[in-house]
Amino acid sequence: METIKVQDRLFTPFLSEAEIKGRVAELAARIDKDYVGKCPLFLAVLSGSFVFAADLLRAITIPCEIAFIRVSSYEGMGSTGQVKQLMGLKEDIAGRDVIVVEDIIDSGLTMKELQGILAAKQPASVRLASLLVKPGNMKVDLDIPYRCFDIPNDFIVGYGLDYDGQGRNLPAIYKVVE
Ligand code: IMP
Ligand code: MG
């Protein structure tokens, strides 16, 4: 992997396809074990989590379901700090074991907000699964039991994550060259 350009910025290799694949498989095995005998409902948060969700779900072997939701609050390279409303949830999650699937948790504000909205719908349980977590940026107290990589605060792109709309198609993850 070498340095690449997305829009006006350069990005350097950070996590390879093989590294990501290995961690996603480990996470799927943990979820398989933790939810044995249950049928979890994965809620993939669009758009960024679509690649992670597709790989994670194909590594899960227990019965499960997936639905897609949207709670966008991020523009360019800085969080707006404004959380929009939950969109797209048509499934009744009352009594369900919900696993929220995120690409990256940065300030944690999006997930905190979403947890509150979901809790009001009386699910049996809600847990967070995030491919990436930036612990250094976390502004709220958030339990993230399922996480593949804890990373520094650098802006990253690829494997579903975008920089101004582009780069989601990159099979690996790259970090911005400052
Ligand atoms: P939070 O509310 O600050 O945790 O925002 C999380 C959302 O911001 C993620 O779902 C991403 O869409 C976006 N985001 C945060 N950090 C990055 C990054 O480094 N690259 C691309 N998107 C990011
Ligand atoms: Mg996201």
XYZ file of C-alpha atoms and ligand atoms in Angstrom:
202
model
C 0.000 0.000 0.000
C 1.286 3.459 -0.764
C 0.270 7.054 -0.236
C -2.973 7.967 -2.007
C -4.940 11.113 -2.753
C -8.615 11.586 -1.879
C -10.078 14.918 -2.973
C -7.427 17.484 -2.008
C -5.618 15.497 0.706
C -2.913 12.837 0.892
C -3.453 9.713 2.974
C -0.944 7.103 4.094
C -1.599 3.377 4.795
C -2.813 2.688 8.340
C -4.684 -0.650 8.570
C -4.336 -3.324 5.888
C -7.130 -5.477 4.517
C -5.647 -8.505 6.288
C -5.454 -6.740 9.673
C -9.062 -5.604 9.377
C -10.263 -9.031 8.266
C -8.550 -10.706 11.238
C -10.066 -8.370 13.822
C -13.542 -8.540 12.257
C -13.400 -12.358 12.406
C -12.399 -12.239 16.094
C -15.264 -9.874 16.864
C -17.771 -12.064 15.005
C -16.622 -15.092 17.006
C -17.174 -13.176 20.267
C -20.665 -12.087 19.216
C -21.506 -15.654 18.110
C -20.629 -16.834 21.627
C -22.300 -13.997 23.530
C -25.594 -14.315 21.637
C -25.836 -18.085 21.324
C -29.511 -19.123 21.433
C -30.595 -15.569 20.540
C -31.295 -13.809 17.265
C -29.681 -10.387 17.495
C -30.892 -7.516 15.335
C -27.901 -5.644 13.933
C -28.601 -1.978 13.251
C -25.995 -0.727 10.805
C -25.540 3.028 10.889
C -25.345 4.342 7.318
C -23.414 5.355 5.413
C -19.997 4.647 6.902
C -20.662 1.215 8.395
C -21.863 -0.500 5.217
C -18.553 -2.233 4.468
C -17.874 -3.266 8.084
C -21.470 -4.461 8.501
C -21.273 -6.559 5.324
C -18.050 -8.260 6.441
C -19.117 -8.664 10.080
C -22.489 -10.190 9.180
C -20.918 -12.712 6.819
C -18.624 -13.839 9.644
C -21.548 -14.336 12.080
C -22.866 -17.910 12.170
C -25.808 -17.653 14.610
C -29.287 -16.640 13.389
C -29.439 -12.854 13.058
C -31.143 -9.982 11.272
C -29.921 -6.650 9.978
C -31.571 -3.292 9.394
C -30.098 0.007 8.284
C -30.502 3.362 9.978
C -29.110 6.830 9.513
C -27.986 9.436 12.081
C -25.628 11.777 10.333
C -23.845 14.565 12.250
C -20.463 14.917 10.615
C -19.192 17.162 7.819
C -15.712 17.447 6.337
C -13.026 16.782 8.939
C -14.666 18.215 12.049
C -17.737 17.131 13.954
C -20.553 19.670 13.839
C -21.626 18.541 17.264
C -25.211 18.546 16.036
C -26.932 15.214 16.108
C -29.780 14.757 13.680
C -32.693 12.441 14.141
C -32.773 8.710 13.709
C -34.082 7.782 10.274
C -35.075 4.544 8.587
C -35.957 2.321 11.539
C -39.124 0.502 10.505
C -38.477 -2.646 12.551
C -40.102 -3.033 15.948
C -37.157 -3.413 18.305
C -39.232 -3.989 21.453
C -37.881 -7.081 23.197
C -35.051 -7.487 20.678
C -31.339 -7.867 21.345
C -29.951 -4.964 19.338
C -26.329 -4.570 18.251
C -25.585 -1.155 16.762
C -22.911 -1.380 14.063
C -20.788 1.756 13.592
C -17.733 2.496 11.488
C -16.048 4.811 13.958
C -16.844 6.393 17.312
C -15.125 9.742 17.649
C -16.695 12.168 20.158
C -19.277 9.508 20.983
C -22.064 12.087 20.760
C -23.825 10.322 17.877
C -23.914 6.994 19.699
C -24.935 8.533 23.019
C -27.879 10.215 21.321
C -28.806 7.044 19.434
C -28.647 4.907 22.596
C -31.214 7.176 24.230
C -33.543 7.045 21.227
C -33.291 3.244 21.021
C -33.713 2.699 24.760
C -37.092 4.461 24.595
C -38.279 1.724 22.221
C -37.894 -0.946 24.928
C -35.369 -3.366 23.377
C -34.258 -6.336 25.509
C -30.663 -5.096 25.186
C -28.536 -2.674 23.178
C -24.794 -3.040 22.655
C -22.415 -1.050 20.495
C -20.070 -2.582 17.933
C -17.615 -0.199 16.295
C -14.828 -1.026 13.884
C -12.811 1.936 15.165
C -12.784 4.013 18.345
C -10.858 7.246 18.958
C -10.649 7.211 22.779
C -8.752 10.517 22.753
C -11.738 12.403 21.333
C -14.462 10.849 23.483
C -16.670 13.525 25.047
C -19.196 11.270 26.770
C -19.137 8.156 28.899
C -19.939 5.331 26.515
C -19.693 1.569 26.885
C -18.388 0.058 23.624
C -18.040 -3.671 24.327
C -17.350 -4.637 20.713
C -14.524 -2.726 19.043
C -11.879 -3.842 16.556
C -9.296 -1.057 16.812
C -8.645 1.818 19.212
C -6.835 4.453 17.161
C -5.231 7.908 17.612
C -7.153 11.063 16.726
C -5.929 11.281 13.105
C -8.571 11.618 10.404
C -8.898 8.373 8.472
C -10.532 7.176 5.268
C -11.386 3.888 3.517
C -13.329 0.680 4.241
C -16.592 2.614 4.257
C -15.261 5.833 5.803
C -15.231 8.910 3.608
C -13.449 12.192 3.272
C -15.958 14.666 1.809
C -17.909 11.893 0.157
C -15.011 9.965 -1.356
C -12.750 7.081 -0.357
C -15.439 4.715 0.953
C -14.486 2.171 -1.718
C -10.885 1.781 -0.546
C -10.452 -1.806 0.756
C -7.968 -0.719 3.444
C -7.804 2.200 5.900
C -5.578 5.252 5.422
C -4.771 8.210 7.663
C -4.421 11.803 6.602
C -0.951 13.222 5.992
C -0.835 16.477 7.985
P -19.065 11.148 16.735
O -20.465 11.552 17.068
O -18.106 12.283 16.921
O -18.615 9.913 17.476
O -19.075 10.898 15.184
C -18.889 9.682 14.615
C -19.077 9.805 13.120
O -18.174 10.779 12.590
C -18.716 8.508 12.436
O -19.839 7.698 12.259
C -18.136 8.969 11.120
O -19.148 9.087 10.150
C -17.553 10.335 11.404
N -16.088 10.306 11.622
C -15.419 10.461 12.788
N -14.089 10.376 12.638
C -13.896 10.141 11.320
C -12.706 9.929 10.524
O -11.547 9.926 10.990
N -12.917 9.707 9.192
C -14.159 9.678 8.613
N -15.286 9.873 9.325
C -15.158 10.105 10.659
Mg -20.878 6.701 11.017
